[in-house]
Coordinates of C-alpha atoms in Angstrom, one line a residue:
X40 CA -28.8 13.1 11.2
X41 CA -26.5 10.4 9.7
X42 CA -29.1 7.7 10.4
X43 CA -31.8 9.8 8.6
X44 CA -29.4 10.1 5.6
X45 CA -28.7 6.3 5.6
X46 CA -32.5 5.6 5.7
X47 CA -33.2 7.9 2.8
X48 CA -30.5 6.2 0.8
X49 CA -31.5 2.7 1.6
X50 CA -35.3 3.1 1.3
X51 CA -35.4 3.4 -2.5
X52 CA -33.0 0.5 -2.9
X53 CA -35.2 -1.7 -0.5
X54 CA -38.4 -0.5 -2.2
X55 CA -37.1 -1.4 -5.7
X56 CA -35.8 -4.8 -4.5
X57 CA -39.3 -5.6 -3.2
X58 CA -40.9 -4.5 -6.4
X59 CA -38.4 -6.3 -8.6
X60 CA -38.8 -9.6 -6.7
X61 CA -42.6 -9.2 -6.6
X62 CA -42.5 -9.2 -10.4
X63 CA -40.0 -12.0 -10.4
X64 CA -42.3 -14.3 -8.5
X65 CA -45.3 -13.5 -10.8
X66 CA -46.0 -14.6 -14.3
X67 CA -45.1 -11.2 -15.6
X68 CA -42.3 -12.5 -17.8
X69 CA -39.9 -9.9 -19.2
X70 CA -38.7 -7.5 -16.5
X71 CA -36.0 -5.5 -18.3
X72 CA -33.0 -5.3 -20.5
X73 CA -29.6 -4.0 -19.4
X74 CA -26.6 -2.8 -21.4
X75 CA -23.2 -2.1 -19.9
X76 CA -19.5 -2.4 -19.6
X77 CA -17.3 -4.5 -17.4
X78 CA -13.6 -4.1 -16.8
X79 CA -11.5 -7.2 -16.3
X80 CA -8.1 -7.2 -14.5
X81 CA -5.8 -10.2 -14.9
X82 CA -4.6 -11.8 -11.7
X83 CA -3.1 -15.1 -12.9
X84 CA 0.1 -15.3 -15.0
X85 CA 2.1 -18.1 -16.6
X86 CA 5.0 -19.6 -14.6
X87 CA 7.7 -18.9 -15.3
X88 CA 6.6 -15.3 -16.1
X89 CA 8.7 -13.7 -18.8
X90 CA 6.9 -10.4 -19.3
X91 CA 7.1 -6.9 -18.0
X92 CA 6.7 -6.0 -14.3
X93 CA 3.0 -6.2 -13.2
X94 CA 2.2 -2.8 -11.6
X95 CA -1.4 -3.3 -10.7
X96 CA -4.5 -5.5 -11.0
X97 CA -5.5 -3.8 -14.3
X98 CA -2.0 -4.0 -15.8
X99 CA -3.5 -6.6 -18.2
X100 CA -7.2 -7.2 -18.8
X101 CA -10.2 -6.8 -21.0
X102 CA -13.3 -4.7 -21.8
X103 CA -16.6 -6.7 -21.7
X104 CA -19.5 -5.2 -23.6
X105 CA -22.6 -6.9 -22.1
X106 CA -26.4 -7.3 -22.8
X107 CA -28.6 -9.0 -20.2
X108 CA -32.3 -9.9 -20.5
X109 CA -34.1 -10.2 -17.2
X110 CA -37.0 -12.6 -17.6
X111 CA -39.0 -13.7 -14.5
X112 CA -36.2 -14.8 -12.1
X113 CA -33.7 -15.6 -14.9
X114 CA -31.0 -13.6 -16.7
X115 CA -30.0 -14.5 -20.2
X116 CA -26.9 -12.6 -21.4
X117 CA -24.3 -12.1 -24.0
X118 CA -20.8 -10.6 -23.6
X119 CA -18.2 -9.5 -26.2
X120 CA -14.8 -8.9 -24.7
X121 CA -11.9 -7.0 -26.3
X122 CA -8.8 -8.4 -24.5
X123 CA -5.4 -7.3 -23.6
X124 CA -4.4 -10.3 -21.6
X125 CA -0.9 -11.9 -21.0
X126 CA -1.6 -15.4 -22.2
X127 CA 0.5 -18.6 -22.1
X128 CA 0.8 -20.6 -25.4
X129 CA 2.6 -23.9 -25.4
X130 CA 4.0 -25.2 -28.7
X131 CA 7.2 -27.3 -28.9
X132 CA 8.5 -26.0 -25.7
X133 CA 7.9 -22.3 -26.3
X134 CA 5.5 -21.1 -23.5
X135 CA 4.8 -17.4 -23.7
X136 CA 3.0 -14.7 -25.6
X137 CA 3.4 -11.2 -24.2
X138 CA 0.4 -9.2 -25.2
X139 CA 0.3 -10.0 -28.9
X140 CA 1.1 -12.6 -31.5
X141 CA 3.6 -12.2 -34.3
X142 CA 5.2 -8.9 -33.2
X143 CA 1.9 -7.0 -33.0
X144 CA 0.3 -5.5 -30.0
X145 CA -2.9 -4.6 -31.9
X146 CA -3.5 -8.3 -32.8
X147 CA -4.8 -9.6 -29.5
X148 CA -7.6 -11.9 -28.4
X149 CA -11.4 -11.7 -28.3
X150 CA -13.9 -13.8 -26.4
X151 CA -17.7 -14.4 -26.9
X152 CA -19.6 -15.2 -23.7
X153 CA -23.0 -16.7 -23.0
X154 CA -24.2 -16.1 -19.5
X155 CA -27.2 -17.5 -17.5
X156 CA -28.3 -16.0 -14.2
X157 CA -30.9 -16.5 -11.5
X158 CA -32.4 -14.5 -8.6
X159 CA -31.2 -16.9 -5.9
X160 CA -33.0 -15.5 -2.8
X161 CA -36.7 -14.7 -2.4
X162 CA -37.4 -11.1 -1.4
X163 CA -34.0 -9.9 -2.3
X164 CA -32.5 -8.6 -5.5
X165 CA -29.3 -10.6 -5.6
X166 CA -28.6 -12.4 -8.9
X167 CA -25.9 -14.9 -9.6
X168 CA -24.6 -15.3 -13.2
X169 CA -22.6 -18.1 -14.6
X170 CA -20.8 -17.7 -18.0
X171 CA -18.9 -19.7 -20.6
X172 CA -16.7 -18.0 -23.1
X173 CA -14.8 -18.9 -26.2
X174 CA -11.5 -17.0 -26.6
X175 CA -9.6 -16.8 -29.8
X176 CA -6.9 -14.7 -31.6
X177 CA -5.2 -12.9 -32.9
X178 CA -8.0 -10.4 -33.5
X179 CA -8.0 -6.7 -34.4
X180 CA -9.0 -4.9 -31.3
X181 CA -12.0 -2.5 -31.0
X182 CA -10.3 -0.3 -28.4
X183 CA -6.8 1.1 -28.2
X184 CA -6.1 -0.1 -31.7
X185 CA -4.0 3.0 -32.6
X186 CA -1.3 2.2 -30.1
X187 CA 2.0 0.9 -31.5
X188 CA 4.1 -1.8 -30.0
X189 CA 6.6 0.7 -28.8
X190 CA 4.0 2.8 -27.1
X191 CA 2.5 -0.2 -25.3
X192 CA 5.9 -1.5 -24.2
X193 CA 7.0 2.0 -22.9
X194 CA 7.3 2.0 -19.1
X195 CA 7.1 -1.7 -18.6
X196 CA 10.9 -2.2 -18.3
X197 CA 11.5 -5.4 -20.3
X198 CA 14.9 -6.7 -19.2
X199 CA 15.2 -8.6 -22.5
X200 CA 13.9 -6.7 -25.6
X201 CA 13.4 -10.1 -27.4
X202 CA 10.7 -11.0 -24.9
X203 CA 8.4 -8.2 -26.2
X204 CA 7.3 -10.4 -29.0
X205 CA 7.1 -14.2 -29.6
X206 CA 10.7 -15.3 -30.1
X207 CA 10.0 -18.8 -31.4
X208 CA 9.4 -19.3 -35.1
X209 CA 7.6 -22.6 -34.3
X210 CA 4.6 -20.9 -32.6
X211 CA 1.5 -21.2 -34.7
X212 CA -0.6 -18.1 -35.3
X213 CA -3.9 -18.9 -33.8
X214 CA -4.9 -19.2 -30.1
X215 CA -8.1 -20.5 -28.7
X216 CA -9.5 -21.7 -25.4
X217 CA -12.7 -22.0 -23.3
X218 CA -13.1 -19.9 -20.1
X219 CA -15.7 -19.6 -17.4
X220 CA -17.0 -16.8 -15.2
X221 CA -19.0 -16.2 -12.1
X222 CA -20.6 -12.9 -11.0
X223 CA -23.2 -11.2 -8.8
X224 CA -25.5 -8.4 -9.9
X225 CA -27.9 -6.2 -8.0
X226 CA -30.3 -4.0 -10.0
X227 CA -31.1 -0.6 -8.3
X228 CA -33.9 1.6 -9.5
X229 CA -32.9 5.2 -10.3
X230 CA -35.7 7.0 -12.2
X231 CA -39.1 5.6 -13.3
X232 CA -38.3 2.5 -15.4
X233 CA -34.5 3.2 -15.5
X234 CA -32.0 1.7 -13.1
X235 CA -28.4 0.7 -12.7
X236 CA -26.9 -2.8 -12.2
X237 CA -23.6 -3.0 -10.4
X238 CA -21.7 -6.2 -11.1
X239 CA -18.8 -8.0 -9.4
X240 CA -17.3 -11.2 -10.8
X241 CA -14.4 -13.3 -11.6
X242 CA -13.1 -15.2 -14.7
X243 CA -11.6 -18.6 -13.9
X244 CA -8.9 -19.1 -16.6
X245 CA -6.7 -16.1 -15.9
X246 CA -8.1 -14.9 -12.6
X247 CA -9.8 -11.9 -14.1
X248 CA -11.5 -9.7 -11.6
X249 CA -14.7 -8.2 -13.2
X250 CA -16.2 -4.9 -12.1
X251 CA -18.6 -2.7 -13.9
X252 CA -22.1 -1.3 -14.3
X253 CA -25.1 -1.6 -16.7
X254 CA -28.1 0.6 -17.4
X255 CA -31.4 -1.3 -17.2
X256 CA -34.8 -0.4 -18.6

């Protein structure tokens, strides 16, 4: 019975993969557009680390709002990320920035990403995406912007209250850097022309694990 269930589950996925790649290898051009959301969990932190205890992989991270265009065997995409990362900033010996610049947890960073993907294996539906992003701040966040500094800091057990904010007056206001990402997508047909696209990836600069899903038409 279990084998029958597995076959029933896998058959639509396999069928869609064949259909998708058949179109990819043709001159049909535009195959679909997907819109979705990725969650990023920070896994790399500055050393020495002067912030709160890290309680899990999504203790610090970002939300990525994504749009991908599937054309032939290529993917052309754009991502806008609203970020809550713990970033290192070096200026005259001061090396840290816990969650926000200038005493504000609502002024964080944002990144704009351009991604390019390719269907790497014939007769499969596995796509690899490479991305380059420009991160800058401080920016007013789209999400969680109603939280106060005290609410965000609650439960993180700072041993030194001064480390909640930047302690150095020499730190400049603005932060910017370039980051890179690598991810894998696998479109799955659900109903008629609609499908879902699970995605798993990684951002290089701060070790951000990316997981999420898109709706494709």
